[in-house]
Coordinates of C-alpha atoms and ligand atoms in Angstrom, one line a residue:
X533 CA -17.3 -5.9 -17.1
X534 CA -18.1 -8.7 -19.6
X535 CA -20.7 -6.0 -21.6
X536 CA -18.4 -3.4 -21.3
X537 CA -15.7 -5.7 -23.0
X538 CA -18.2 -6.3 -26.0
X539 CA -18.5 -3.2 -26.0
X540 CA -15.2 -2.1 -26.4
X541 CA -13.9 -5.3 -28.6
X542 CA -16.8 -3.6 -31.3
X543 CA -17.0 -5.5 -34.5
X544 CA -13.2 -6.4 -34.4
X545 CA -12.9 -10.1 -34.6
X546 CA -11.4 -10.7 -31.0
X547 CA -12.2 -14.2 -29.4
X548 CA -14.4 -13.5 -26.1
X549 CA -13.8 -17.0 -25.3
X550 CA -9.7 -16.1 -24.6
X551 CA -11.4 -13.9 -21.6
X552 CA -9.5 -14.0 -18.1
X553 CA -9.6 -11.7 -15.5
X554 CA -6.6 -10.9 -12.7
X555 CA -7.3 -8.9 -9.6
X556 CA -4.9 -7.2 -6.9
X557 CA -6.2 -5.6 -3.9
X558 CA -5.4 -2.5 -2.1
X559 CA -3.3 -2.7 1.1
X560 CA -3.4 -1.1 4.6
X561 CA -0.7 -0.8 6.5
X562 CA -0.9 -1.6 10.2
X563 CA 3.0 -0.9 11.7
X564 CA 5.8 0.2 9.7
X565 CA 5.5 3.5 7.5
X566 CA 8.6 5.1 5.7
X567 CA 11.0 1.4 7.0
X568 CA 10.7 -0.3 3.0
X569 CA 13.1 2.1 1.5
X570 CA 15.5 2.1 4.3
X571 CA 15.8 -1.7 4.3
X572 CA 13.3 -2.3 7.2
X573 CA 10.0 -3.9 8.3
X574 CA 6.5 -3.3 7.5
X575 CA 3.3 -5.4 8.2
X576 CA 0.9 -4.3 6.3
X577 CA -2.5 -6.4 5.0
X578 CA -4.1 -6.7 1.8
X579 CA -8.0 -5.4 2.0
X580 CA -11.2 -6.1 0.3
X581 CA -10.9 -3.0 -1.8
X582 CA -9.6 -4.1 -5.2
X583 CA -8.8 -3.4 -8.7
X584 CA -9.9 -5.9 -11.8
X585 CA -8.8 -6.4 -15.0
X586 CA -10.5 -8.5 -17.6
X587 CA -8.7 -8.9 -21.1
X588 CA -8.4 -10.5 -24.7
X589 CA -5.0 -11.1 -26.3
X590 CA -4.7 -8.7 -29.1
X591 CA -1.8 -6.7 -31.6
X592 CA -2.3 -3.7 -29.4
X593 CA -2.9 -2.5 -25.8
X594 CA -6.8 -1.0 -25.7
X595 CA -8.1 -0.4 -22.7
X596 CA -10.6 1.5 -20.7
X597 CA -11.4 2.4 -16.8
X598 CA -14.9 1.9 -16.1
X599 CA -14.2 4.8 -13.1
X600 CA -11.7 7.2 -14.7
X601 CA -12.3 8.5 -18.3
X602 CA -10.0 8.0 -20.9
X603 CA -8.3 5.2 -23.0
X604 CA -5.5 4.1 -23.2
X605 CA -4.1 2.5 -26.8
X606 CA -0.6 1.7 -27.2
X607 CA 1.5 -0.3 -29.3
X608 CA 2.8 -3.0 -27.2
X609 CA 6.3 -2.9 -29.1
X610 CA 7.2 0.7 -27.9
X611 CA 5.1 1.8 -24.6
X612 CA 5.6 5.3 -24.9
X613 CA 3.6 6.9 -21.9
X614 CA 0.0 7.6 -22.6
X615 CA -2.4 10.6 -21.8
X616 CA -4.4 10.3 -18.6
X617 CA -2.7 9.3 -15.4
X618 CA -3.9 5.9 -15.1
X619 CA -2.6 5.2 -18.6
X620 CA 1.3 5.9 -17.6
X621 CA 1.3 3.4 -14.9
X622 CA 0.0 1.0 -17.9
X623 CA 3.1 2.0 -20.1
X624 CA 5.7 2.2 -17.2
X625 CA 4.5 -1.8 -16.4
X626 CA 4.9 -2.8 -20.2
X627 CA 7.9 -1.1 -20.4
X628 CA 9.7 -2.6 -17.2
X629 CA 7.9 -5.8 -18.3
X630 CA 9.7 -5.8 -21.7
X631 CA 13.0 -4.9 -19.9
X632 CA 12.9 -8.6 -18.5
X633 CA 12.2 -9.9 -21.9
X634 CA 8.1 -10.0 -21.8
X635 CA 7.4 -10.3 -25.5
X636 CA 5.2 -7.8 -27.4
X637 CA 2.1 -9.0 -27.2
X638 CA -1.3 -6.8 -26.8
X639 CA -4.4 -7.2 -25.1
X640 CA -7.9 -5.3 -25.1
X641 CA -9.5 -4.8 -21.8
X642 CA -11.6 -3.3 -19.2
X643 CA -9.8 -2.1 -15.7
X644 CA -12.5 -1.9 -12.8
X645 CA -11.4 -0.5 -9.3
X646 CA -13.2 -0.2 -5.7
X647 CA -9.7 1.1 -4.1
X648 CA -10.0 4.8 -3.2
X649 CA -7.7 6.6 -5.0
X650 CA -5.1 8.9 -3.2
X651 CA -6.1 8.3 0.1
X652 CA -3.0 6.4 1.4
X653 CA -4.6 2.6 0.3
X654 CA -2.4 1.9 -2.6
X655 CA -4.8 2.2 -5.5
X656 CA -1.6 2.9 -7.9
X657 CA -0.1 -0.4 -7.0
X658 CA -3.5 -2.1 -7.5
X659 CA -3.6 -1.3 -10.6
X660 CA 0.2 -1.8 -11.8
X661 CA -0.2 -5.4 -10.4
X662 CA -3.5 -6.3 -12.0
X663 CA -2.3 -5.1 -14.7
X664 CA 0.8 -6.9 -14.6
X665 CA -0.4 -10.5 -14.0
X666 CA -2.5 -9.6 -17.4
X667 CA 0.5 -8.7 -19.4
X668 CA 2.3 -11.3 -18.7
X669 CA -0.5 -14.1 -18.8
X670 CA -1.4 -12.8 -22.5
X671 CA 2.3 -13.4 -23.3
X672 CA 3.1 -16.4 -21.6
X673 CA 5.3 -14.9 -19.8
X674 CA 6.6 -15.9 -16.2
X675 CA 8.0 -14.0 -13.0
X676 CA 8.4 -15.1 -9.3
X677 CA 5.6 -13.0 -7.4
X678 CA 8.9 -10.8 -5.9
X679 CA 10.1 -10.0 -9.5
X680 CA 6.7 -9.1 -10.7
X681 CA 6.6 -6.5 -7.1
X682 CA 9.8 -5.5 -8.3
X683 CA 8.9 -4.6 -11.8
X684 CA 6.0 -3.0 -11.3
X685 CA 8.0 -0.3 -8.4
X686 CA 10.3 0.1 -10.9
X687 CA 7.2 1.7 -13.0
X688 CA 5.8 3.5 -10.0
X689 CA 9.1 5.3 -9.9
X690 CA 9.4 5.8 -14.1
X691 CA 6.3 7.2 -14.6
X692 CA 5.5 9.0 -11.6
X693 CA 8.8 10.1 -10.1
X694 CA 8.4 8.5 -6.5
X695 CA 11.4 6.7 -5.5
X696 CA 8.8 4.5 -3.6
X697 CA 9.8 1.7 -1.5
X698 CA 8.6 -2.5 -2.3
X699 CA 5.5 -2.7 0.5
X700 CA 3.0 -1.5 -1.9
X701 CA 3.4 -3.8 -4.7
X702 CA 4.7 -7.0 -2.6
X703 CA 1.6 -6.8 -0.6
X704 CA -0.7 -6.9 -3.6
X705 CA 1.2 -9.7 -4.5
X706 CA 1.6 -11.9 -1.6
X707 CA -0.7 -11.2 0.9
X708 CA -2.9 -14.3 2.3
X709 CA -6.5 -13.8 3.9
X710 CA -7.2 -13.3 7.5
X711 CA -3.4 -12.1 7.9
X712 CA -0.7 -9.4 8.1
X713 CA 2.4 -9.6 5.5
X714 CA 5.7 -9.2 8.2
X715 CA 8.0 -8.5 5.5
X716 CA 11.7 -7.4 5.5
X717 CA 12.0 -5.4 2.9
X718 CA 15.9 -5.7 3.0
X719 CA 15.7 -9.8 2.0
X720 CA 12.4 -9.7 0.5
X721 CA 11.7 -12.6 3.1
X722 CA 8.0 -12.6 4.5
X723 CA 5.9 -14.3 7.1
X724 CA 2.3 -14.3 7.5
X725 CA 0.7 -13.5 11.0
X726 CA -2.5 -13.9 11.6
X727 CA -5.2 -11.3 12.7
X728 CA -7.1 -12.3 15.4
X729 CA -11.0 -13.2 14.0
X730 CA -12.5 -10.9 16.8
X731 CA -10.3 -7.7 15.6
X732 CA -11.3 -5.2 12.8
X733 CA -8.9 -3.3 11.1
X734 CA -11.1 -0.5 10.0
X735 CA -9.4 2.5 7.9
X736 CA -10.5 6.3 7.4
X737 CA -10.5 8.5 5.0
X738 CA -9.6 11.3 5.6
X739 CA -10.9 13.5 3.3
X740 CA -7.6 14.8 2.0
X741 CA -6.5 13.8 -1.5
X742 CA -2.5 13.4 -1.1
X743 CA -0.3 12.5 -4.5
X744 CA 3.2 11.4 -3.5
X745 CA 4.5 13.3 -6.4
X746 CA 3.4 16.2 -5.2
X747 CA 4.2 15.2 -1.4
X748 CA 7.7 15.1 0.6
X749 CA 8.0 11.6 -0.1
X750 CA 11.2 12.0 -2.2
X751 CA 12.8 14.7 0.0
X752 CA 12.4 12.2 2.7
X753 CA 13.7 9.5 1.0
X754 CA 16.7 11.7 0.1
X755 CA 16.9 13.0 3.8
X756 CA 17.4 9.2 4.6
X757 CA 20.0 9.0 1.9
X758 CA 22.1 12.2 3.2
X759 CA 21.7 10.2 7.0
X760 CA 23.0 7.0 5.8
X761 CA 25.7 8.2 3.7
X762 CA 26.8 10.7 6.9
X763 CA 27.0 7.5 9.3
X764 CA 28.9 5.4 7.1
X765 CA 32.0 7.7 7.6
X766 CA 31.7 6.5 11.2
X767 CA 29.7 3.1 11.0
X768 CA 31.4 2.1 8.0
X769 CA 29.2 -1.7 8.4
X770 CA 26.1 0.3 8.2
X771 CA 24.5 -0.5 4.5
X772 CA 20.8 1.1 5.1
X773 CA 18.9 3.1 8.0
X774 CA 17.4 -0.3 9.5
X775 CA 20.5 -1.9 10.0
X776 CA 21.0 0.3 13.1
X777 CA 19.2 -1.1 15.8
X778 CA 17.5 0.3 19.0
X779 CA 20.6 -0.6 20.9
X780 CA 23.2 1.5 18.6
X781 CA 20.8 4.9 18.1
X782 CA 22.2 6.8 20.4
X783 CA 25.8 6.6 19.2
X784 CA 23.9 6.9 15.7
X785 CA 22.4 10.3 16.4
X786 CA 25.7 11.4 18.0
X787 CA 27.1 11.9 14.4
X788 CA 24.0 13.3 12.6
X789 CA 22.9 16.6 12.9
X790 CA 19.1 17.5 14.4
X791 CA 17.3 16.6 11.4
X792 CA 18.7 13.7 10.1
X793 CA 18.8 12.5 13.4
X794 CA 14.9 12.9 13.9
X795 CA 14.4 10.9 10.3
X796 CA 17.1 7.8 11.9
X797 CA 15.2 7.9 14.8
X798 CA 11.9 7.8 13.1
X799 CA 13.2 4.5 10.9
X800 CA 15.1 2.8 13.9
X801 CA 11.7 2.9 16.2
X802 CA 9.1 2.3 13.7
X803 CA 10.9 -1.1 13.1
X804 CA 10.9 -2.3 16.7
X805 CA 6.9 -1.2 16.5
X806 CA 6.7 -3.1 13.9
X807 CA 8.0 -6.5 15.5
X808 CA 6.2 -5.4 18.8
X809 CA 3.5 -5.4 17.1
X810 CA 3.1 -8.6 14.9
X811 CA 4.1 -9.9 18.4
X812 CA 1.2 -8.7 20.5
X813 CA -1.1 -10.1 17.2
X814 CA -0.1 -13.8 17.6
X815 CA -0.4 -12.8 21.6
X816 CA -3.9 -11.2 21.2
X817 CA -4.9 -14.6 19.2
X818 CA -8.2 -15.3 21.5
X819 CA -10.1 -12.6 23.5
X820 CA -7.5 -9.3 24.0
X821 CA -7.1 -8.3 28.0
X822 CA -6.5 -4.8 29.3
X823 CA -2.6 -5.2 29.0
X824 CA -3.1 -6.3 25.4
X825 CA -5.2 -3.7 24.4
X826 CA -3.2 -0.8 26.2
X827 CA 0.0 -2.5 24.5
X828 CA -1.9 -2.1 21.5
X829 CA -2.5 1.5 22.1
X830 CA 0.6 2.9 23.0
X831 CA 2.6 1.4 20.0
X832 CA 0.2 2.8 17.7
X833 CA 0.5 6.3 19.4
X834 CA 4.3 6.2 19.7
X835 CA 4.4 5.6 16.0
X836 CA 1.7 8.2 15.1
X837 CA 3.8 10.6 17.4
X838 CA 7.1 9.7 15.3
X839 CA 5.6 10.1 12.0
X840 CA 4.3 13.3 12.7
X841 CA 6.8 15.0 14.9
X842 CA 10.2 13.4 14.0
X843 CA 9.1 12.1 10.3
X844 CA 7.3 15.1 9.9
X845 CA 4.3 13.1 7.5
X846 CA 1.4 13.9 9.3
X847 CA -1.6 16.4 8.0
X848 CA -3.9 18.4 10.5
X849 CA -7.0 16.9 9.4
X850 CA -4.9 13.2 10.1
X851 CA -3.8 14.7 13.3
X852 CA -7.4 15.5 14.6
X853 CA -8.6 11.8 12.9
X854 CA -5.7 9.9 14.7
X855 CA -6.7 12.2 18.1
X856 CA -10.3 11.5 18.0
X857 CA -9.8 8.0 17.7
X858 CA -7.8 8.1 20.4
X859 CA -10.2 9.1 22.7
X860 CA -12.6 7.3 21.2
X861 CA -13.8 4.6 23.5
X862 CA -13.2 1.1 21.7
X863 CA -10.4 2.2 19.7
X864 CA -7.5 0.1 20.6
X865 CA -5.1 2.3 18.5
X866 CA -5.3 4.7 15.3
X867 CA -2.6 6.0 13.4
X868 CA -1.9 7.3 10.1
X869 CA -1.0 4.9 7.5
X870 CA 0.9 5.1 4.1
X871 CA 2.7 7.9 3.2
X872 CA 1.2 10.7 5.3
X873 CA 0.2 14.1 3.9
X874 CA -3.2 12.9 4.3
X875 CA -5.0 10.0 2.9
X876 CA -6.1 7.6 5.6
X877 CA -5.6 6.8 9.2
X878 CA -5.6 3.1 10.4
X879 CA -7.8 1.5 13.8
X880 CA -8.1 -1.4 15.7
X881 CA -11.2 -2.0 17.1
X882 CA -12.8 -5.4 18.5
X883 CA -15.0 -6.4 15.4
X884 CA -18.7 -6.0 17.0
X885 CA -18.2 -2.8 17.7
X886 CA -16.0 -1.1 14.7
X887 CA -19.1 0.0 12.7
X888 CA -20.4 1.8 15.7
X889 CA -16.8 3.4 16.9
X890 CA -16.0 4.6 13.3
X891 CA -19.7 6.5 12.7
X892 CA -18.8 7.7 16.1
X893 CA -15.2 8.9 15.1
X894 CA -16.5 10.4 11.6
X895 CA -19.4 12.7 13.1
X896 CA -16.9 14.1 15.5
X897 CA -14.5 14.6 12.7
X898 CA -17.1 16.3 10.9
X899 CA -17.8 18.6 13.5
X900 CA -14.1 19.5 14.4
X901 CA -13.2 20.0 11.3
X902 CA -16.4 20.8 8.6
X903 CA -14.9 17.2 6.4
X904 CA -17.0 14.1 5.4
X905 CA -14.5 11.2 6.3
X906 CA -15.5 7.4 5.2
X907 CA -14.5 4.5 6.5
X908 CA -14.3 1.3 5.5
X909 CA -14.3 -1.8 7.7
X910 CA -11.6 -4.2 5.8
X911 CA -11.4 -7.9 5.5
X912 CA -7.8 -8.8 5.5
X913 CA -7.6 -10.4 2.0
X914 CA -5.4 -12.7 -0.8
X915 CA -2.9 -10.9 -2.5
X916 CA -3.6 -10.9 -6.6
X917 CA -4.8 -14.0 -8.5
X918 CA -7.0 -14.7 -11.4
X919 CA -10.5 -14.8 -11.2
X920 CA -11.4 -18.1 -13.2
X921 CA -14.9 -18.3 -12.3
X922 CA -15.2 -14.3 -13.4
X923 CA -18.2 -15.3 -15.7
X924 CA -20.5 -15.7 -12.3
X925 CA -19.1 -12.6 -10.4
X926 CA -18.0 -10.0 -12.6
X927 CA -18.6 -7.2 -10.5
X928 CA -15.7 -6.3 -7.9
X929 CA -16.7 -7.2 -4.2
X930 CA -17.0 -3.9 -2.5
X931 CA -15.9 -4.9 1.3
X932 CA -17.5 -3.9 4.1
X933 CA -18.2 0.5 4.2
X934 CA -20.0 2.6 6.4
Ligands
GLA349 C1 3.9 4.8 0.1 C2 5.0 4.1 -0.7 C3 5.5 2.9 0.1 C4 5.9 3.3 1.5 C5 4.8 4.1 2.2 C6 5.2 4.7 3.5 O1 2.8 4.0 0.2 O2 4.5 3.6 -2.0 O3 6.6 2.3 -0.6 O4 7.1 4.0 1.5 O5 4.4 5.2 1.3 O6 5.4 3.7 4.4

């Protein structure tokens, strides 16, 4: 990354001794898809896939990908959306940055990136957080690690029109190694539980490319919307989906009609799954027993079930992943994870035997269905830092693939 910054910098007279480097990793979610924007739980983990930025102050913003063409230059005073995709996401963080009052200060820099793109993993929030920390380091510029979520789903939702929820970039930001982020995405508060050292949390690709723009995300967001706003008139205490528990959905449902009823009952569920499940993790600490492992199974099935048939986010190629994983022997539970509409399904597996289950699991895939799935066997990793050392490891770790 260094050369390529040389490279880039040219003959201009920029001091490569100002260099510093800020990563922020991908994310995988294990329980809890579709609860952040209705005010409820997710546990999701930061993984060993991970974007990296490495920059000069400067008058303006330069920068290039070293895996997507095109470059994006903008004057730091007046981020007007750039071409290229990546290069919005860039202007929609300096914009929200500067609505907090981040002065205008530039940088030149090289972006480098082992997050899959559109497959469900969170590259776009990778990259608005790496991005991020680099803005406001060049300017001196401070936010709690909340705000700086915040602000960069603000720009998520400027630039690309997807009213996403806060898991995305609040993982990035706070995630801790060897752990799951249990975070209430109503109060932004957030514990860490720990993932047992002889699980692997191993996810695959699919094969299908899904963008949220182009996805139901926002219809569903606005089915969720319509559900709230219909309950109020008769649960007047109700201020978001999550706030009705497992004990009050029936009466819930009563006053919705069928289909906002299956999206309630989608939201209401997933968030006990979610607590069930960072449960059985600090349960399953040492060695798992059957009981564990079939506890395991079925909350991962019951959510796959609701996301597909009551959330109505799954894909057939995710289908037929999450089903052969199922009956895969030494898969404790497979789901989809993220969005839906493709993208990646996430399984459990006890860690000396993932490699093997997952090649197992992708040549029946191909088979059924004629598509190359990948999958990558994750380390649950930090959230984003700087890299002060970057000058002896400037290439981004890779993780563990297939
Ligand atoms: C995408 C969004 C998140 C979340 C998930 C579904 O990843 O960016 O905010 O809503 O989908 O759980």
């Amino acid at each position: 990354m260094l050369d390529a910054l040389k490279q880039l910098i040219g003959d201009r007279e920029l001091d490569l001794s100002g260099a510093r480097m800020f990563r922020a990793p991908g994310r995988i979610n294990l329980m809890g898809d579709h609860t952040d924007y209705n005010g409820g739980l997710v546990l999701p983990a930061a993984i060993d896939y991970e974007t990296r930025v490495l920059c000069v102050p400067d008058n303006r913003v330069l920068l290039r990908s070293l895996d997507v063409d095109g470059l994006v230059d903008l004057d730091p005073g007046k981020a007007r959306v750039a071409g290229g995709t990546w290069g919005t996401y860039i202007s929609g963080v300096l914009a929200e940055l500067s609505d907090l009052g981040r002065r205008a200060q530039g940088l030149t820099g090289v972006i480098d990136s082992t997050v899959p793109v559109g497959r469900g993993l969170s590259s776009s929030a990778a990259l608005e957080v790496s991005f991020a920390l680099a803005a406001c380091a060049v300017a001196d510029f401070c936010l709690t690690p909340m705000e700086l979520a915040e602000a960069c789903r603000r720009a998520e939702e400027r630039v690309a029109g997807v009213q996403c929820g806060i898991m995305d970039q609040a993982v990035a930001m706070v995630a801790k190694e060897g752990t799951a982020t249990l975070l209430d995405c109503q109060t932004l508060e957030f514990e860490q539980v720990p993932i047992p050292n002889w699980m692997s949390v191993v996810a695959i690709d699919s094969g299908i490319e899904r963008s949220l723009a182009g996805s139901s995300y926002n219809r569903r967001r606005r089915e969720c919307e319509e559900a709230l706003s219909a309950l109020q008139s008769f649960m007047p205490h109700v201020t978001n989906l999550s706030d009705i528990k497992l004990s009050d959905l029936d009466e819930a449902l009563s006053y919705l009609d069928e289909l906002h009823g299956r999206r309630l009952h989608h939201v209401v569920t997933e968030n006990a799954r979610v607590r069930q499940m960072a449960d059985l993790l600090i349960i399953g600490k040492d060695a798992p027993d059957a009981e564990f492992e079939e506890a395991i199974g079925q909350i991962f099935a019951s959510s796959q079930m609701s996301l597909v048939e009551e959330y109505e986010a799954g894909h057939p190629n995710t289908n037929k992943l999450v089903e052969i994983a199922a009956d895969t022997e030494g898969c404790l539970g497979a789901r989809q994870t993220g969005a839906g509409w493709g993208g990646s399904v996430v399984l459990l597996a006890r860690s000396d035997d993932a490699r093997r289950i997952s090649r197992t699991i992708c040549d029946a895939y191909l088979e059924a269905t004629g598509k190359t799935a990948r999958a990558l066997v994750c380390t649950p990793a930090q959230g984003a830092s700087e890299i002060s050392d970057f000058m002896n490891q400037a290439k981004p770790t890779k993780g563990g693939s297939e």
